[in-house]
Structures are given as structure tokens and as C-alpha cells.
Amino acid sequence: MPKLTVVVPAYNESEGLREFHARLAAVLDRLDLDTEVLYVDDGSRDDTWAVMCALRDADARVSTLRLSRNFGKELALTAGLDHVDADAAVVIDADLQDPPELIPTFVRHWREGYDVVYGTRASRAGETGFKKMTASGFYRVMERLSSTPIPRDTGDFRLISRRALAALGQVRERQRFMKGLFTWVGFRQVAVVYHRDPRHAGETKWNYWKLWNFAIDGITSFSSAPLKLATYIGLAASLVAFGFALWVLGKALLFGDPVRGYPSLMVVVLFLGGLQLMALGVIGEYLGRLYVESKQRPLYLVDEYHPSVG
Ligand code: UDP
Ligand code: MG
């Protein structure tokens, strides 16, 4: 029988993990597949690991993997996927925002021959208007800048076939924008629209500063357009400066040149200084990432791994 592994990254999710597993197990029971649930404890500071171990004792399908510290969701996910040996893997959040009940639909599309089946959110219940606005703005910017079209309103909730998983396994970059990478591998992909529920327990690990950095990570890993920004702004500034120079020259020739123009001088100097610092900052963002990449550190470290007994 084909095997399906469900990878669940969790960080401080002890509150809701049991309920999550109950709902997931009910769905998996109804699938005519050999199933495994791989819980990845991303260095939680509450008793998430203890709950995972209890789940593993109670259910033969459960595997547990614990990282040596908190590495962040993208790496927890990578660690989980690296430990999958199945015909397909499903990635799902532990907070029940992604409904496990959608998995049979994913599986159906997979059986039709799709390699990546991803969930696209039709609604984001329980999220603020500002969050929705910034999220949609981000997807729009990404769409324009990146040559890999990253589907809108799509999280990490998806099913990945064995060959797409193998392809993803070859991507070892340190700065991992997973939803971009999932798309980058290509093959046959299809979207399934669903309604995203609010978190049922615990709280989100994201704040706006983290989201902003996540957005910069996404843009810098999939586009070098910001690097060109300086070129074009510089070009535009030169053109304006040229016109202004002609005007200043003409005026001096026609009407003489009493010393004036301190305010305009300051404006130009400060404006160009600001632009230069900004351009340096953009270069710095890429350089910093290049530096991290060049260190070639392992992506994550495993503390314990207990494969399922079933
Ligand atoms: N998560 C993780 N490591 C982290 C942060 C989050 O493994 O450092 C997990 C978390 O436990 C959850 C999933 O990633 O299962 C999504 O996190 P969250 O719900 O905080 O994100 P949101 O749904 O707000 O995007
Ligand atoms: Mg969530």
C-alpha cells in the first residue's frame, strides 16, 4: 500500500496538540493508505515534546523528531521533510488553522497525477484587517518581482509527491522561503481552495517585525530586482540633475550669478545622501545573505528521532 507521511512542525503547541492529533487521526483512519504522522518539535519551551511522546506511545503511526533548539518553522519543516520516506508527504500546521479534513481531497488530486497539491485560503478568519492587507500587498509585490510565480494566499499546507520531495531535498540553501521553494520545483501543481480557521489554542509566533523580515527573505531569495533599483533611481536622478544644471547655467548666463541657493543645495545633498544609504542597505541585505550562505553551516541539528513503530 502507498505510504503517506504527515509532517507537523510545532513550537510551543502543547495546549492544542492532543486535539489536533485526534482530528488528524480521524481523517487518516478513513484513508486507504499506510500513514505516518511525523511531529517535529522545534525546540519548544513548554511540554510539547512530552505530549508528542505520549501521542507516540498511544498511536503506532506517530514518529517524533526533536531539534536541538528553535530553528524556526522553515527549518523545522525542512528537518521533517528530510526524515520522510514515503510516496507522498503532507505539511500541516499544528494549530488547526489548516483543516486536516482537506487531506483526502489532496490525496485524490495526488492519485490523479499531481505532484504538489496546495491549499489556497479563500478567507482568513480571526485575522485583523491590517494583517490581511499587508499579506495581500506582499503577495502582489512578490508576483511582480519574482520569476517564480508564487501562488497568492497560499501557506505551507500542501501535499508533495515523492519526486517533488526528492527535488526539494536537493535544495539546500540556508535562507529558506518554503512556499517559494515548493513552487520552484515545478512538476504538476494544483490548488485547493479552503477556509482558514482561527487558531484554536495557543498564540501565533509571528509579529509584524518577524513578518517584515520574512517578506524580505522571500523577496531576496526569489528576486534580485531590488539590486537594480539603485541603477534606475541613479539614472532618474542624473536626468533630473542634468535638466537642473542647464537651468542654473542658463540663469547665471542671462542674469548673472549672485550667491544664492543654499536651501536647494541642502535639499539635493540630503536627498542624494539618503538614496545612497538606501542603495547600500539593499546591497547589504544581499551581501549578508551571501555571507550566511558561504558559512555552509548545517541547516538544523537533531536532538532525538524516534521513528514510528507501526
Ligand atoms: N512553528 C515552528 N517553529 C517556529 C514557529 C512556528 O515549528 O519557530 C510552527 C507552529 O507550531 C505552527 C506552525 O509553525 O504549527 C505555524 O505557526 P503559527 O501558527 O505561529 O503561524 P501562522 O499560522 O500565524 O502563520
Ligand atoms: Mg497558525
PDB file of N, CA and C in Angstrom, residues 94-153:
ATOM      1  N   ALA A  94       0.240  22.803  13.301  1.00  0.00           N
ATOM      2  CA  ALA A  94      -0.301  22.096  14.458  1.00  0.00           C
ATOM      3  C   ALA A  94      -1.443  22.851  15.134  1.00  0.00           C
ATOM      4  N   ASP A  95      -1.752  24.055  14.653  1.00  0.00           N
ATOM      5  CA  ASP A  95      -2.726  24.860  15.387  1.00  0.00           C
ATOM      6  C   ASP A  95      -4.149  24.752  14.834  1.00  0.00           C
ATOM      7  N   LEU A  96      -4.375  23.767  13.974  1.00  0.00           N
ATOM      8  CA  LEU A  96      -5.698  23.521  13.381  1.00  0.00           C
ATOM      9  C   LEU A  96      -6.195  24.674  12.512  1.00  0.00           C
ATOM     10  N   GLN A  97      -5.274  25.549  12.059  1.00  0.00           N
ATOM     11  CA  GLN A  97      -5.688  26.575  11.101  1.00  0.00           C
ATOM     12  C   GLN A  97      -5.838  25.956   9.721  1.00  0.00           C
ATOM     13  N   ASP A  98      -5.086  24.896   9.485  1.00  0.00           N
ATOM     14  CA  ASP A  98      -5.242  24.139   8.250  1.00  0.00           C
ATOM     15  C   ASP A  98      -6.099  22.930   8.589  1.00  0.00           C
ATOM     16  N   PRO A  99      -7.300  22.810   8.011  1.00  0.00           N
ATOM     17  CA  PRO A  99      -8.173  21.694   8.393  1.00  0.00           C
ATOM     18  C   PRO A  99      -7.658  20.350   7.885  1.00  0.00           C
ATOM     19  N   PRO A 100      -7.403  19.386   8.798  1.00  0.00           N
ATOM     20  CA  PRO A 100      -6.940  18.058   8.360  1.00  0.00           C
ATOM     21  C   PRO A 100      -7.952  17.390   7.433  1.00  0.00           C
ATOM     22  N   GLU A 101      -9.222  17.792   7.548  1.00  0.00           N
ATOM     23  CA  GLU A 101     -10.277  17.178   6.730  1.00  0.00           C
ATOM     24  C   GLU A 101     -10.049  17.386   5.237  1.00  0.00           C
ATOM     25  N   LEU A 102      -9.125  18.283   4.890  1.00  0.00           N
ATOM     26  CA  LEU A 102      -8.851  18.554   3.474  1.00  0.00           C
ATOM     27  C   LEU A 102      -7.884  17.512   2.884  1.00  0.00           C
ATOM     28  N   ILE A 103      -7.231  16.756   3.751  1.00  0.00           N
ATOM     29  CA  ILE A 103      -6.193  15.829   3.279  1.00  0.00           C
ATOM     30  C   ILE A 103      -6.729  14.811   2.261  1.00  0.00           C
ATOM     31  N   PRO A 104      -7.932  14.218   2.499  1.00  0.00           N
ATOM     32  CA  PRO A 104      -8.445  13.282   1.482  1.00  0.00           C
ATOM     33  C   PRO A 104      -8.584  13.915   0.100  1.00  0.00           C
ATOM     34  N   THR A 105      -8.931  15.205   0.045  1.00  0.00           N
ATOM     35  CA  THR A 105      -9.012  15.901  -1.244  1.00  0.00           C
ATOM     36  C   THR A 105      -7.622  16.009  -1.863  1.00  0.00           C
ATOM     37  N   PHE A 106      -6.640  16.345  -1.049  1.00  0.00           N
ATOM     38  CA  PHE A 106      -5.257  16.415  -1.534  1.00  0.00           C
ATOM     39  C   PHE A 106      -4.857  15.066  -2.141  1.00  0.00           C
ATOM     40  N   VAL A 107      -5.190  14.005  -1.378  1.00  0.00           N
ATOM     41  CA  VAL A 107      -4.799  12.658  -1.804  1.00  0.00           C
ATOM     42  C   VAL A 107      -5.472  12.301  -3.126  1.00  0.00           C
ATOM     43  N   ARG A 108      -6.731  12.730  -3.266  1.00  0.00           N
ATOM     44  CA  ARG A 108      -7.440  12.427  -4.511  1.00  0.00           C
ATOM     45  C   ARG A 108      -6.729  13.076  -5.699  1.00  0.00           C
ATOM     46  N   HIS A 109      -6.330  14.339  -5.549  1.00  0.00           N
ATOM     47  CA  HIS A 109      -5.614  15.018  -6.640  1.00  0.00           C
ATOM     48  C   HIS A 109      -4.269  14.352  -6.916  1.00  0.00           C
ATOM     49  N   TRP A 110      -3.623  13.925  -5.850  1.00  0.00           N
ATOM     50  CA  TRP A 110      -2.325  13.255  -5.999  1.00  0.00           C
ATOM     51  C   TRP A 110      -2.504  11.970  -6.821  1.00  0.00           C
ATOM     52  N   ARG A 111      -3.600  11.247  -6.526  1.00  0.00           N
ATOM     53  CA  ARG A 111      -3.850  10.000  -7.262  1.00  0.00           C
ATOM     54  C   ARG A 111      -4.179  10.288  -8.720  1.00  0.00           C
ATOM     55  N   GLU A 112      -4.687  11.487  -8.985  1.00  0.00           N
ATOM     56  CA  GLU A 112      -4.956  11.879 -10.379  1.00  0.00           C
ATOM     57  C   GLU A 112      -3.659  12.218 -11.111  1.00  0.00           C
ATOM     58  N   GLY A 113      -2.558  12.289 -10.363  1.00  0.00           N
ATOM     59  CA  GLY A 113      -1.273  12.507 -11.019  1.00  0.00           C
ATOM     60  C   GLY A 113      -0.598  13.834 -10.710  1.00  0.00           C
ATOM     61  N   TYR A 114      -1.149  14.601  -9.767  1.00  0.00           N
ATOM     62  CA  TYR A 114      -0.485  15.855  -9.405  1.00  0.00           C
ATOM     63  C   TYR A 114       0.652  15.611  -8.421  1.00  0.00           C
ATOM     64  N   ASP A 115       1.694  16.427  -8.515  1.00  0.00           N
ATOM     65  CA  ASP A 115       2.848  16.267  -7.632  1.00  0.00           C
ATOM     66  C   ASP A 115       2.797  17.178  -6.424  1.00  0.00           C
ATOM     67  N   VAL A 116       2.220  18.365  -6.619  1.00  0.00           N
ATOM     68  CA  VAL A 116       2.073  19.285  -5.497  1.00  0.00           C
ATOM     69  C   VAL A 116       0.623  19.747  -5.451  1.00  0.00           C
ATOM     70  N   VAL A 117      -0.050  19.477  -4.344  1.00  0.00           N
ATOM     71  CA  VAL A 117      -1.429  19.933  -4.175  1.00  0.00           C
ATOM     72  C   VAL A 117      -1.401  20.911  -3.006  1.00  0.00           C
ATOM     73  N   TYR A 118      -1.696  22.179  -3.262  1.00  0.00           N
ATOM     74  CA  TYR A 118      -1.570  23.151  -2.179  1.00  0.00           C
ATOM     75  C   TYR A 118      -2.905  23.799  -1.828  1.00  0.00           C
ATOM     76  N   GLY A 119      -3.026  24.152  -0.571  1.00  0.00           N
ATOM     77  CA  GLY A 119      -4.242  24.798  -0.094  1.00  0.00           C
ATOM     78  C   GLY A 119      -4.151  26.296  -0.266  1.00  0.00           C
ATOM     79  N   THR A 120      -5.147  26.890  -0.894  1.00  0.00           N
ATOM     80  CA  THR A 120      -5.189  28.343  -1.046  1.00  0.00           C
ATOM     81  C   THR A 120      -6.339  28.873  -0.209  1.00  0.00           C
ATOM     82  N   ARG A 121      -6.058  29.904   0.592  1.00  0.00           N
ATOM     83  CA  ARG A 121      -7.062  30.414   1.527  1.00  0.00           C
ATOM     84  C   ARG A 121      -8.075  31.305   0.840  1.00  0.00           C
ATOM     85  N   ALA A 122      -9.343  30.950   1.023  1.00  0.00           N
ATOM     86  CA  ALA A 122     -10.396  31.818   0.499  1.00  0.00           C
ATOM     87  C   ALA A 122     -10.695  32.897   1.521  1.00  0.00           C
ATOM     88  N   SER A 123     -10.478  32.610   2.797  1.00  0.00           N
ATOM     89  CA  SER A 123     -10.749  33.598   3.836  1.00  0.00           C
ATOM     90  C   SER A 123      -9.725  33.417   4.939  1.00  0.00           C
ATOM     91  N   ARG A 124      -9.520  34.458   5.708  1.00  0.00           N
ATOM     92  CA  ARG A 124      -8.621  34.355   6.842  1.00  0.00           C
ATOM     93  C   ARG A 124      -9.392  34.788   8.079  1.00  0.00           C
ATOM     94  N   ALA A 125     -10.184  33.885   8.585  1.00  0.00           N
ATOM     95  CA  ALA A 125     -10.970  34.229   9.771  1.00  0.00           C
ATOM     96  C   ALA A 125     -10.029  34.505  10.936  1.00  0.00           C
ATOM     97  N   GLY A 126     -10.420  35.425  11.794  1.00  0.00           N
ATOM     98  CA  GLY A 126      -9.654  35.663  13.012  1.00  0.00           C
ATOM     99  C   GLY A 126      -8.378  36.458  12.802  1.00  0.00           C
ATOM    100  N   GLU A 127      -8.189  37.031  11.610  1.00  0.00           N
ATOM    101  CA  GLU A 127      -7.015  37.863  11.409  1.00  0.00           C
ATOM    102  C   GLU A 127      -7.461  39.303  11.186  1.00  0.00           C
ATOM    103  N   THR A 128      -6.625  40.233  11.614  1.00  0.00           N
ATOM    104  CA  THR A 128      -7.011  41.632  11.536  1.00  0.00           C
ATOM    105  C   THR A 128      -6.987  42.131  10.095  1.00  0.00           C
ATOM    106  N   GLY A 129      -7.722  43.220   9.855  1.00  0.00           N
ATOM    107  CA  GLY A 129      -7.748  43.819   8.520  1.00  0.00           C
ATOM    108  C   GLY A 129      -6.357  44.222   8.065  1.00  0.00           C
ATOM    109  N   PHE A 130      -5.561  44.703   9.017  1.00  0.00           N
ATOM    110  CA  PHE A 130      -4.214  45.154   8.679  1.00  0.00           C
ATOM    111  C   PHE A 130      -3.345  43.981   8.221  1.00  0.00           C
ATOM    112  N   LYS A 131      -3.476  42.838   8.928  1.00  0.00           N
ATOM    113  CA  LYS A 131      -2.710  41.642   8.577  1.00  0.00           C
ATOM    114  C   LYS A 131      -3.092  41.176   7.173  1.00  0.00           C
ATOM    115  N   LYS A 132      -4.418  41.186   6.903  1.00  0.00           N
ATOM    116  CA  LYS A 132      -4.882  40.748   5.582  1.00  0.00           C
ATOM    117  C   LYS A 132      -4.331  41.654   4.491  1.00  0.00           C
ATOM    118  N   MET A 133      -4.321  42.978   4.796  1.00  0.00           N
ATOM    119  CA  MET A 133      -3.883  43.954   3.805  1.00  0.00           C
ATOM    120  C   MET A 133      -2.385  43.783   3.526  1.00  0.00           C
ATOM    121  N   THR A 134      -1.591  43.655   4.595  1.00  0.00           N
ATOM    122  CA  THR A 134      -0.142  43.533   4.385  1.00  0.00           C
ATOM    123  C   THR A 134       0.156  42.211   3.670  1.00  0.00           C
ATOM    124  N   ALA A 135      -0.574  41.154   4.052  1.00  0.00           N
ATOM    125  CA  ALA A 135      -0.325  39.860   3.407  1.00  0.00           C
ATOM    126  C   ALA A 135      -0.613  39.957   1.912  1.00  0.00           C
ATOM    127  N   SER A 136      -1.748  40.573   1.561  1.00  0.00           N
ATOM    128  CA  SER A 136      -2.091  40.616   0.142  1.00  0.00           C
ATOM    129  C   SER A 136      -1.126  41.539  -0.606  1.00  0.00           C
ATOM    130  N   GLY A 137      -0.687  42.625   0.050  1.00  0.00           N
ATOM    131  CA  GLY A 137       0.315  43.500  -0.563  1.00  0.00           C
ATOM    132  C   GLY A 137       1.594  42.737  -0.851  1.00  0.00           C
ATOM    133  N   PHE A 138       1.996  41.900   0.105  1.00  0.00           N
ATOM    134  CA  PHE A 138       3.217  41.120  -0.057  1.00  0.00           C
ATOM    135  C   PHE A 138       3.118  40.182  -1.267  1.00  0.00           C
ATOM    136  N   TYR A 139       1.988  39.476  -1.363  1.00  0.00           N
ATOM    137  CA  TYR A 139       1.840  38.544  -2.483  1.00  0.00           C
ATOM    138  C   TYR A 139       1.891  39.284  -3.820  1.00  0.00           C
ATOM    139  N   ARG A 140       1.324  40.492  -3.819  1.00  0.00           N
ATOM    140  CA  ARG A 140       1.326  41.269  -5.058  1.00  0.00           C
ATOM    141  C   ARG A 140       2.745  41.698  -5.458  1.00  0.00           C
ATOM    142  N   VAL A 141       3.517  42.166  -4.472  1.00  0.00           N
ATOM    143  CA  VAL A 141       4.901  42.579  -4.754  1.00  0.00           C
ATOM    144  C   VAL A 141       5.705  41.375  -5.249  1.00  0.00           C
ATOM    145  N   MET A 142       5.542  40.253  -4.539  1.00  0.00           N
ATOM    146  CA  MET A 142       6.249  39.025  -4.915  1.00  0.00           C
ATOM    147  C   MET A 142       5.947  38.650  -6.363  1.00  0.00           C
ATOM    148  N   GLU A 143       4.665  38.748  -6.706  1.00  0.00           N
ATOM    149  CA  GLU A 143       4.232  38.362  -8.044  1.00  0.00           C
ATOM    150  C   GLU A 143       4.939  39.187  -9.116  1.00  0.00           C
ATOM    151  N   ARG A 144       5.149  40.460  -8.845  1.00  0.00           N
ATOM    152  CA  ARG A 144       5.763  41.336  -9.832  1.00  0.00           C
ATOM    153  C   ARG A 144       7.271  41.146  -9.895  1.00  0.00           C
ATOM    154  N   LEU A 145       7.875  40.867  -8.734  1.00  0.00           N
ATOM    155  CA  LEU A 145       9.335  40.831  -8.683  1.00  0.00           C
ATOM    156  C   LEU A 145       9.941  39.483  -9.044  1.00  0.00           C
ATOM    157  N   SER A 146       9.224  38.413  -8.726  1.00  0.00           N
ATOM    158  CA  SER A 146       9.846  37.110  -8.822  1.00  0.00           C
ATOM    159  C   SER A 146       9.535  36.419 -10.143  1.00  0.00           C
ATOM    160  N   SER A 147      10.531  35.702 -10.658  1.00  0.00           N
ATOM    161  CA  SER A 147      10.286  34.968 -11.893  1.00  0.00           C
ATOM    162  C   SER A 147       9.615  33.628 -11.593  1.00  0.00           C
ATOM    163  N   THR A 148       9.657  33.196 -10.329  1.00  0.00           N
ATOM    164  CA  THR A 148       8.900  32.015  -9.922  1.00  0.00           C
ATOM    165  C   THR A 148       7.561  32.507  -9.394  1.00  0.00           C
ATOM    166  N   PRO A 149       6.484  32.311 -10.138  1.00  0.00           N
ATOM    167  CA  PRO A 149       5.210  32.859  -9.661  1.00  0.00           C
ATOM    168  C   PRO A 149       4.729  32.120  -8.419  1.00  0.00           C
ATOM    169  N   ILE A 150       4.763  32.798  -7.279  1.00  0.00           N
ATOM    170  CA  ILE A 150       4.337  32.172  -6.028  1.00  0.00           C
ATOM    171  C   ILE A 150       2.848  32.395  -5.849  1.00  0.00           C
ATOM    172  N   PRO A 151       2.080  31.293  -5.768  1.00  0.00           N
ATOM    173  CA  PRO A 151       0.624  31.463  -5.711  1.00  0.00           C
ATOM    174  C   PRO A 151       0.195  32.302  -4.514  1.00  0.00           C
ATOM    175  N   ARG A 152      -0.813  33.137  -4.740  1.00  0.00           N
ATOM    176  CA  ARG A 152      -1.328  34.033  -3.698  1.00  0.00           C
ATOM    177  C   ARG A 152      -2.007  33.290  -2.567  1.00  0.00           C
ATOM    178  N   ASP A 153      -1.999  33.900  -1.407  1.00  0.00           N
ATOM    179  CA  ASP A 153      -2.757  33.390  -0.258  1.00  0.00           C
ATOM    180  C   ASP A 153      -2.555  31.898  -0.039  1.00  0.00           C
TER     181      ASP A 153
END
